[in-house]
XYZ file of C-alpha atoms in Angstrom:
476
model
C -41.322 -51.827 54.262
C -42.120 -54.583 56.505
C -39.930 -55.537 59.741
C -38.552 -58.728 60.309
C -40.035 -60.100 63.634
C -38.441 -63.849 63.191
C -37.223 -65.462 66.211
C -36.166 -68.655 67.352
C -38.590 -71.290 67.393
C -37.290 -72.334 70.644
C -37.395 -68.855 71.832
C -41.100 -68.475 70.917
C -42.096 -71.905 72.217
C -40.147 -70.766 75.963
C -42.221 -67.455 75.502
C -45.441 -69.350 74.900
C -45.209 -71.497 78.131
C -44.085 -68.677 80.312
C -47.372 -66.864 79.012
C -49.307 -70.552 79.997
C -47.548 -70.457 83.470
C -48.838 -67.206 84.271
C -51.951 -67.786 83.053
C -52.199 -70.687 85.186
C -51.244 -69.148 88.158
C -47.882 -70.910 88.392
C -44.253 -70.127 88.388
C -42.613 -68.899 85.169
C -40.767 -72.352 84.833
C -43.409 -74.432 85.299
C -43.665 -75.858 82.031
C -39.947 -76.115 81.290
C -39.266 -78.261 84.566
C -42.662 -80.286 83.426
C -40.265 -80.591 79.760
C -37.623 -81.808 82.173
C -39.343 -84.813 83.958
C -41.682 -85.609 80.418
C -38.117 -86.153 78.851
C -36.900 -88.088 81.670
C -39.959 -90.447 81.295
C -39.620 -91.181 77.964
C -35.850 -92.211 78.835
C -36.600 -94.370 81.270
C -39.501 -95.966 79.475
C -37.196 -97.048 76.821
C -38.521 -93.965 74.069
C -36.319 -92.650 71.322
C -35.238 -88.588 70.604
C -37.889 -88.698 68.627
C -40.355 -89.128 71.448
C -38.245 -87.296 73.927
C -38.475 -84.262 71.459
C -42.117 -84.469 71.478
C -42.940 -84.786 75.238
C -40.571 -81.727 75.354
C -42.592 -79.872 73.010
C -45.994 -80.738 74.644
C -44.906 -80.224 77.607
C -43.976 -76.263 76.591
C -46.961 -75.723 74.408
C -49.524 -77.234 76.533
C -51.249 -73.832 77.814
C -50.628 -72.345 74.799
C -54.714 -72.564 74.781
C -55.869 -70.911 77.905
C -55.844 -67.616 76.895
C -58.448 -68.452 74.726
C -60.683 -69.254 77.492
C -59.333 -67.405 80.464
C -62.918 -65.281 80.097
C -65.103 -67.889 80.571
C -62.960 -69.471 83.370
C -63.384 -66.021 85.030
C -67.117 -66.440 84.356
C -66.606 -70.015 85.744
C -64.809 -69.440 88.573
C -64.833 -65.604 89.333
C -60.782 -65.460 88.931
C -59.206 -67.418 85.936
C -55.795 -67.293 86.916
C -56.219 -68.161 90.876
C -58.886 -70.424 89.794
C -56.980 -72.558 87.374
C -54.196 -72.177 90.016
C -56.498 -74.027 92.601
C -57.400 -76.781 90.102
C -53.677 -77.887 88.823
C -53.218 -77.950 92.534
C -56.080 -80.038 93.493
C -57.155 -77.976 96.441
C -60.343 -76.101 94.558
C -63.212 -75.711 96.969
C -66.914 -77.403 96.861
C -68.304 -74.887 94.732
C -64.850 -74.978 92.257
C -64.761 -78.618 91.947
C -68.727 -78.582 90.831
C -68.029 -75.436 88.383
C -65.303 -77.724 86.653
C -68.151 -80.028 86.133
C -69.006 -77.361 83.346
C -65.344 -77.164 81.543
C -66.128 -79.180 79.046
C -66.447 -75.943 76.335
C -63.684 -74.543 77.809
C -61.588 -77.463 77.225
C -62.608 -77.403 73.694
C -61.519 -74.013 72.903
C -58.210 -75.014 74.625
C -56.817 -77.999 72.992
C -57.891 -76.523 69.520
C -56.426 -73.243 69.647
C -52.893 -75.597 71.105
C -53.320 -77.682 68.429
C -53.337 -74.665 65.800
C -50.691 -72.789 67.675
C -48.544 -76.717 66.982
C -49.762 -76.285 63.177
C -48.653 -72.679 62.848
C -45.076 -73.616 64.216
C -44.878 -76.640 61.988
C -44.389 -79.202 64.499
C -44.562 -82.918 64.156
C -48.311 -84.669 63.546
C -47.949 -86.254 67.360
C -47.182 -82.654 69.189
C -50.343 -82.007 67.125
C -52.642 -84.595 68.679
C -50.695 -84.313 72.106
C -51.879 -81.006 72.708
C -55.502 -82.012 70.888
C -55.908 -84.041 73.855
C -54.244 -82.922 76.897
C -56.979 -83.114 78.787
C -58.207 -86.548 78.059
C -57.915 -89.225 80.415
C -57.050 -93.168 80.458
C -60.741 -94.140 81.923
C -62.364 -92.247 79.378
C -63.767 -89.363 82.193
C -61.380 -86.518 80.434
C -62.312 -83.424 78.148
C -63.565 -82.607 75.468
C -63.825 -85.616 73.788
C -64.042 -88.418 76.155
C -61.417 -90.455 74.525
C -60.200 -94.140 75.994
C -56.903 -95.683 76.189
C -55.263 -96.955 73.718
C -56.889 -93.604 71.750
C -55.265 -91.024 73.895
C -51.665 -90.304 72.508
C -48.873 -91.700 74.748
C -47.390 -88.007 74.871
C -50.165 -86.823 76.739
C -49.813 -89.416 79.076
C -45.823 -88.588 79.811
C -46.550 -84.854 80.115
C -49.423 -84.642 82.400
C -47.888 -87.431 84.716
C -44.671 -85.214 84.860
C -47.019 -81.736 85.226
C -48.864 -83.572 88.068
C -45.221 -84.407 89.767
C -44.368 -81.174 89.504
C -47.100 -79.458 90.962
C -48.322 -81.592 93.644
C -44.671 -82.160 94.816
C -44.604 -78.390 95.004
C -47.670 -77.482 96.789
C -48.307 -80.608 99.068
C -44.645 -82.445 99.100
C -43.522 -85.118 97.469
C -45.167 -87.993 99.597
C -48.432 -86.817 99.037
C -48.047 -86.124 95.510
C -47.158 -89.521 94.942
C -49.907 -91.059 96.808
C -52.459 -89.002 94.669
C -50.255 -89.953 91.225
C -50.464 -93.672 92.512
C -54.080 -93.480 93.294
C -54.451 -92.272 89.132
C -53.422 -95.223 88.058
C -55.715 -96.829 84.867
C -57.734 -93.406 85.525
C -55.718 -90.498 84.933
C -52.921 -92.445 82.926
C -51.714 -95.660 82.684
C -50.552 -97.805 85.834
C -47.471 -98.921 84.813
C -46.453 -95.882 83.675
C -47.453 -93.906 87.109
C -45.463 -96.808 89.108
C -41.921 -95.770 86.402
C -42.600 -92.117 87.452
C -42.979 -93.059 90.749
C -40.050 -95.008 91.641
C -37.524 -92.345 89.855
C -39.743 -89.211 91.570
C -37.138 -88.477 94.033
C -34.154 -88.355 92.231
C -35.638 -86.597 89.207
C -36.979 -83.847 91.115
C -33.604 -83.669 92.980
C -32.189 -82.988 89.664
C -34.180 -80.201 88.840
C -32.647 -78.530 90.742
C -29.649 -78.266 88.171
C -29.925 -75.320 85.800
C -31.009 -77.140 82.248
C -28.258 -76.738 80.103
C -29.331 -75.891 76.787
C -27.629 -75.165 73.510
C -27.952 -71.767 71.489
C -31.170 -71.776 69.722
C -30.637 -73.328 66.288
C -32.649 -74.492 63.271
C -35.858 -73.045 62.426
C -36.872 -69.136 62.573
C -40.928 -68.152 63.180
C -42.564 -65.026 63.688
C -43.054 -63.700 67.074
C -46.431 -62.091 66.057
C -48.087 -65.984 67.071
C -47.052 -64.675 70.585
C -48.917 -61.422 70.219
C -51.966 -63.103 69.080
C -51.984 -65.871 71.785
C -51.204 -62.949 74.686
C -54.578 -60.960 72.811
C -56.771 -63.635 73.104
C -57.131 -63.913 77.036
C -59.484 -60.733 76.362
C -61.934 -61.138 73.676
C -61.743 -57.516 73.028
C -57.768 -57.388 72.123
C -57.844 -59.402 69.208
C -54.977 -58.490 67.029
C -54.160 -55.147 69.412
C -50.299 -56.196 70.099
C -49.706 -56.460 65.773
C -51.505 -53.080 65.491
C -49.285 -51.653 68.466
C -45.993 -52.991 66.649
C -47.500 -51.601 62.833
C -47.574 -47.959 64.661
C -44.402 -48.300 66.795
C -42.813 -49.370 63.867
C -43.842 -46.423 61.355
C -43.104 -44.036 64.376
C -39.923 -45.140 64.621
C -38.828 -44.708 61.462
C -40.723 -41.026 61.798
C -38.278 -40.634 64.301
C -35.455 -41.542 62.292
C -34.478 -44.613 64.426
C -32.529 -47.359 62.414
C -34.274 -50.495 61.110
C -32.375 -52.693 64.092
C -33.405 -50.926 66.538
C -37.283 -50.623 64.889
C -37.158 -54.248 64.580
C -36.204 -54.099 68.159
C -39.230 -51.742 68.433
C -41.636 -53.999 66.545
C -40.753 -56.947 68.690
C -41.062 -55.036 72.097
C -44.343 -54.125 71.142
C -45.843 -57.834 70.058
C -44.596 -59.249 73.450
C -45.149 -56.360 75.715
C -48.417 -58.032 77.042
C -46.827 -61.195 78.114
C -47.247 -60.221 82.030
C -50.884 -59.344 81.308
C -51.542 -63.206 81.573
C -50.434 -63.496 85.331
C -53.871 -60.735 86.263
C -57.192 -61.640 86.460
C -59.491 -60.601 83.803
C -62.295 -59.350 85.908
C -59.646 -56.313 86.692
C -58.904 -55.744 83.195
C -62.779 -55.963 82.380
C -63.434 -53.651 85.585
C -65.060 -50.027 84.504
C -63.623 -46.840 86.674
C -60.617 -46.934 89.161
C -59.199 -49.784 90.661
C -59.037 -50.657 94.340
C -55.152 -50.005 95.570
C -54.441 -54.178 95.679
C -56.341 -54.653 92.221
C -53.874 -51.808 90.839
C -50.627 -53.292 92.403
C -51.506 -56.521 90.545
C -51.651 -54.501 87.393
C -49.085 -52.394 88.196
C -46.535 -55.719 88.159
C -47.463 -56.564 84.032
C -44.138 -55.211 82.693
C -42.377 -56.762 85.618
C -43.696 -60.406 84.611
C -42.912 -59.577 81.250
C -39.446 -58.268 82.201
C -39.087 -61.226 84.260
C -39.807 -63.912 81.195
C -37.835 -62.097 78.492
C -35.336 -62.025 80.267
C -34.722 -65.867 80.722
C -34.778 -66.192 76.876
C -32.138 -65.247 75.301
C -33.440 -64.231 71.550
C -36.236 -62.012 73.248
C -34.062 -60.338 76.711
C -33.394 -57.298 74.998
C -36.978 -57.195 73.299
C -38.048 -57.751 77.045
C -35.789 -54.743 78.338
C -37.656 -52.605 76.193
C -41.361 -53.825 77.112
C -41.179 -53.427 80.660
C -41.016 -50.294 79.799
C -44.192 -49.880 77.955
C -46.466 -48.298 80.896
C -43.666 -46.082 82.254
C -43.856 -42.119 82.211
C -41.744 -39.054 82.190
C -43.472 -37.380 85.400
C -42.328 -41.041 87.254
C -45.742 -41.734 87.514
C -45.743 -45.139 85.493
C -44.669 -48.503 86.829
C -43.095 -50.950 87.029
C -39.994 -49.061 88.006
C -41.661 -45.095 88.262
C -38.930 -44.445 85.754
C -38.604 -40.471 84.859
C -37.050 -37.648 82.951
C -33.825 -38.849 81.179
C -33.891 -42.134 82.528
C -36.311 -43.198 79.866
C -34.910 -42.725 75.929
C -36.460 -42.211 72.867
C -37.618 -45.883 72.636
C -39.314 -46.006 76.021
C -41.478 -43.003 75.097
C -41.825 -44.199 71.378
C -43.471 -47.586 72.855
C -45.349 -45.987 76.186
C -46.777 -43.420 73.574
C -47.888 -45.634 70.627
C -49.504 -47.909 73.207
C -51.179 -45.011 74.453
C -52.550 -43.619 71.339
C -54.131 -47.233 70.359
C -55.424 -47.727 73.767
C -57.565 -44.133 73.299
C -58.207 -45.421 69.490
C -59.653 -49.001 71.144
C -63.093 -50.040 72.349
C -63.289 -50.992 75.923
C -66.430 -53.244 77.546
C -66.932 -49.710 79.405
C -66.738 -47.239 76.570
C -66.169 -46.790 72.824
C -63.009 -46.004 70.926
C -62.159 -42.554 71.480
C -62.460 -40.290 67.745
C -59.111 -39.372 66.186
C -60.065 -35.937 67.345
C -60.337 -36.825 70.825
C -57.831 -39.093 71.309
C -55.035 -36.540 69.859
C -56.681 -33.760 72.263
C -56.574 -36.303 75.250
C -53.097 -37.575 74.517
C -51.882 -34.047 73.410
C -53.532 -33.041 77.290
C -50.919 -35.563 78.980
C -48.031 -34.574 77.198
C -49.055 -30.916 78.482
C -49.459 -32.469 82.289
C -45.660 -33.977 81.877
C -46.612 -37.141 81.092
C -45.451 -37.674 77.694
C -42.679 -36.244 75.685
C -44.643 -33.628 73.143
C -42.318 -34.484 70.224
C -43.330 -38.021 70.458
C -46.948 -37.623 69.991
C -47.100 -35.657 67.382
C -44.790 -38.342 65.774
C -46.699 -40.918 67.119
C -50.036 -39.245 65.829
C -48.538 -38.442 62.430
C -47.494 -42.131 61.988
C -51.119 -43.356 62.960
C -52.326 -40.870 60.524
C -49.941 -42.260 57.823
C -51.177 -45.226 58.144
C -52.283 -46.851 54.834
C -52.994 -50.958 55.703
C -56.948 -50.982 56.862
C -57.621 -52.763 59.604
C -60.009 -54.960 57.919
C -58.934 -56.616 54.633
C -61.507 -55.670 52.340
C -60.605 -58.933 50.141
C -59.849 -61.468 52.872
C -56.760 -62.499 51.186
C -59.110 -64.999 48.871
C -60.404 -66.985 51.724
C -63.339 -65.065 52.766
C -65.889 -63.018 51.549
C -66.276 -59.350 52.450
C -69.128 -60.069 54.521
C -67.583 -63.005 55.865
C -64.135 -60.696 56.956
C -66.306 -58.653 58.677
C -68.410 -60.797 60.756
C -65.535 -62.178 62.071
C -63.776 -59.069 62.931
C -66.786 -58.631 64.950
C -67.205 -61.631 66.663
C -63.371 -61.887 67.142
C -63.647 -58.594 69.624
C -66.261 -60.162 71.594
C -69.533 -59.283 69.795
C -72.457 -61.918 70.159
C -74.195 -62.639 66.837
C -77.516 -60.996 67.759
C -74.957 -57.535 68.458
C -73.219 -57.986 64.793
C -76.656 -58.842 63.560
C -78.299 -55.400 65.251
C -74.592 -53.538 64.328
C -74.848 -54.763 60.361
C -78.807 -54.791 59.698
C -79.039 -58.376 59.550
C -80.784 -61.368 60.992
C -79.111 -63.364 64.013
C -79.393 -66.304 61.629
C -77.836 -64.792 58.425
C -74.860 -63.855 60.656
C -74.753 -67.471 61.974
C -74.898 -68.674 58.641
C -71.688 -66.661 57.660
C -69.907 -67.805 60.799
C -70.580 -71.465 59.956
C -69.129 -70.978 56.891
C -65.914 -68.820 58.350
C -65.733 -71.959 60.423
C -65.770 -74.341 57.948
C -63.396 -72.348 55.469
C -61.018 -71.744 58.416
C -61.402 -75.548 59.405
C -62.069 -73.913 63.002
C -64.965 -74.652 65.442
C -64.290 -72.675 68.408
C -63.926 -68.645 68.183
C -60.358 -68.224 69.560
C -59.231 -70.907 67.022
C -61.039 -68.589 63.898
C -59.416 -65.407 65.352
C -56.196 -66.668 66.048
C -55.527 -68.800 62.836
C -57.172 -65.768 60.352
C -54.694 -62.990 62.375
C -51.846 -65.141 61.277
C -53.395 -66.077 57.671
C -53.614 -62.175 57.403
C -57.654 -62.316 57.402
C -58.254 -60.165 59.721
C-alpha cells in the first residue's frame, strides 16, 4: 500500500527555494522577495500574467540546482554555503574570485538539474530555458554556455536583475547596489532594463516590506519526494536516502498501528526532514570522528532550519512540526530542542528511530554500512543507554526486515539494462568509474561506456541530473 505524498505545487516550489536560500547562504525568503521584485519588473516593463507567472517561477526555482554541486563548490572554495554566500554578495576574496574562474562545470550541473526539476513539475517551456540559463550573461561572459543577447531568455534577465537588488541592497545598501546594477548594464543584462529597475528600486524594496499576500494553494498536486531527492543530492553519498527513510517510517508506522493520515504525515516528515541540512557546510558532514563544539552547533541547528521553513508553508507546517523532531532523544540528549521523556510521542521516536536504523544501514566516506547484525546490536545498545524507546526498535527493525521493494530495480523499469541500473546506483553515491570498475570486475572504459549510454537514455549529461531524474522515473 503506497502513501500519498502529493502536495501543492506551490508548496513544493516555496520548499525548493527555501532549500536554495540556505544553500546559498541567504535568508529563508530570499527567493520569494527576488519573486516579488521579478514580478514587479515585468509590470512595469509592460509584460503580461503570463510573463509575470514565469519570472515568479524562476525566480523560486532558481537554486533548485546547487545541491547538485554544493561538493565541488566545497572543493572550490573550502565552504559551499559561506562561499556561494560571498559570491551573490560580491565581496569574495582574491583567491575566491580566481576559484570562480573554474565554475564553469559547476554551473553546468546547476542549470540542468533546475531545468529537470522545471520538467518534473510540468512547468511552462520558458521556466524551462529560464532556469537552463540563469547564469548566462548579456555580453556573452556567463556560464555554461556562453550565450549572447538576444539568445538569453528575457526571464533570466528580470530575475537576476531583481536577485542582484535584493542582495546587494541588503548587504551594502541600496546606493551602492544600484551603482554596481548600473555599472551591469549591456554586461550583466540589458541597459534599459537595469535603468526601469533602477528608477522604481526604492519604492519596490519599500514594499517588501508588506507581507505578500497570497491565496490558498490551488490547482495542481506533485509529489513531495522531488524535494527529498533535491535535499539528497548536496551529498553525493545520500542519493535517494530521504525516500528510503519515508519507505521504513512508513511500514513502521503502520507496525505500530498508527492510521494512514497520520503515516502519510509520517512519510512526508521523513522526505523533508533534511531541508535544514542545506544551510551546513559539507566539509562537516564529510568530516570523519567528532566534531569541534562550533562545527556541532551548526549541525545541531538542521531541524531548526527545517522547522523554521515548514513552517512558513502552509501544506508542509505540520509535516515540518514533525521533522524538527527527527534528531531528538528520550534521555534529552538530541537537539534542536533537547526534548525528553513524554514530551516526545510515538511519532517523534518512530521518525528519530527509523532515521537511525538507515543511518547505521548507510555507507559513510569514513566507514561502510553497518551489517543488519550490527546495526540492530548498536541501535538495540542505545535504546538500553535511554536513548531510544525499546518498543520502537524492534518495530522499527521488524519493518526494515519486512521490507520487500529492493533497493535496486533489477529491471530498470524498461529503461535500463541491469548492468546499466547498477552502474548508476554506483556512481549516483559518489563512486568514480575506476571504483565501480574495481567494485564490478570491469574495465574503467566498459563502465564509461554504460554511463554514456545511461546518459544518453536518460537525456542527462551531468551526474546529479541522471540521479535525480532516474530516482523520480523509479530507476534507481
Amino acid at each position: 500500500m503506497q502513501v500519498n505524498d502529493a502536495v501543492a505545487l506551490e508548496d513544493v516550489m516555496l520548499a525548493l527555494a527555501m532549500v536554495g536560500d540556505l544553500s546559498m547562504g541567504q535568508p529563508i525568503d530570499q527567493s520569494r522577495r527576488t519573486a516579488r521584485l521579478a514580478q514587479w519588473l515585468v509590470q512595469a516593463g509592460g509584460g503580461d500574467q503570463a510573463q509575470e507567472d514565469a519570472a515568479r517561477q524562476v525566480a523560486l526555482l532558481r537554486w533548485s540546482g546547487c545541491t547538485a554541486n554544493a561538493d565541488g563548490f566545497m572543493r572550490l572554495l573550502g565552504d559551499d554555503v559561506g562561499g556561494r554566500r560571498d559570491m551573490l554578495a560580491q565581496t569574495l576574496d582574491a583567491v575566491g574570485q580566481r576559484a570562480m574562474l573554474r565554475t564553469t562545470p559547476l554551473a553546468q550541473v546547476h542549470c540542468e538539474v533546475a531545468g529537470e526539476v522545471a520538467r518534473m513539475l510540468d512547468l511552462r517551456a520558458e521556466v524551462e530555458a529560464g532556469l537552463r540559463h540563469i547564469f548566462e550573461c548579456f555580453d556573452g561572459s556567463g556560464r555554461p554556455f556562453g550565450l549572447r543577447h538576444p539568445d538569453i531568455p528575457a526571464v533570466v534577465y528580470q530575475v537576476v536583475l531583481a536577485g542582484d537588488l535584493e542582495i546587494l541592497s541588503r548587504v551594502h545598501g541600496l546606493e551602492a547596489a544600484l551603482q554596481w546594477i548600473g555599472a551591469q548594464g549591456d554586461r550583466r543584462y540589458p541597459a534599459a532594463l537595469a535603468g526601469l529597475l533602477i528608477r522604481h528600486a526604492a519604492d519596490w524594496l519599500e514594499a517588501l516590506r508588506a507581507p505578500e499576500v497570497m491565496p490558498p494553494p490551488a490547482g495542481a498536486q506533485v509529489s513531495l519526494t522531488l524535494v527529498g531527492d533535491v535535499i539528497d543530492l548536496k551529498l553525493p553519498w545520500l542519493a535517494g536516502y530521504s525516500r528510503q527513510a519515508a519507505v521504513l517510517v512508513r511500514d513502521a508506522g503502520r507496525l505500530w498501528g498508527l492510521p494512514e493520515s497520520r503515516i502519510e504525515l509520517l512519510a512526508k516528515a521523513a522526505l523533508i526532514h533534511g531541508m535544514g541540512r542545506a544551510a551546513v557546510p559539507n566539509r562537516l558532514w564529510s568530516t570523519p570522528g567528532p566534531l569541534l563544539e562550533g562545527d556541532l552547533e551548526s549541525v545541531r541547528l538542521m531541524p531548526y532550519w527545517t522547522h523554521r521553513a515548514c513552517s512558513q508553508i502552509g501544506g508542509l507546517s505540520a509535516a515540518g512540526q514533525l521533522a524538527a523532531h527527527a534528531y531528538e532523544r528520550l534521555d534529552g540528549s538530541g537537539y534542536f530542542r533537547s526534548l525528553s521523556g513524554d514530551a516526545l510521542h510515538a511519532e517523534h521516536r518512530l521518525l528519530s528511530t527509523a532515521l537511525a536504523w538507515q543511518a547505521l544501514r548507510s555507507e559513510r566516506p569514513w566507514r561502510a554500512a553497518f551489517s543488519d547484525a550490527q546495526a540492530t546490536q548498536l541501535l538495540n545498545g542505545e535504546a538500553e543507554q535511554g536513548r531510544f524507546d525499546p518498543r520502537v526498535c524492534q518495530v522499527v527493525i521488524s519493518a526494515a526486515h519486512g521490507e520487500q521493494a529492493p533497493l535496486i530495480s533489477k529491471t530498470g523499469n524498461g529503461l535500463l539494462s541491469e548492468r546499466e541500473t547498477e552502474i548508476l546506483q554506483r556512481i549516483s553515491t559518489g563512486a568514480s568509474n575506476k571504483e565501480v570498475a574495481r567494485d564490478l570486475g570491469i574495465s574503467p572504459s566498459t563502465v564509461r561506456t554504460h554511463v554514456e549510454s545511461v546518459f544518453r537514455k536518460l537525456q542527462c549529461s551531468t551526474r546529479a541530473a541522471a540521479t535525480l531524474k532516474a530516482l523520480t522515473l523509479g530507476v534507481i
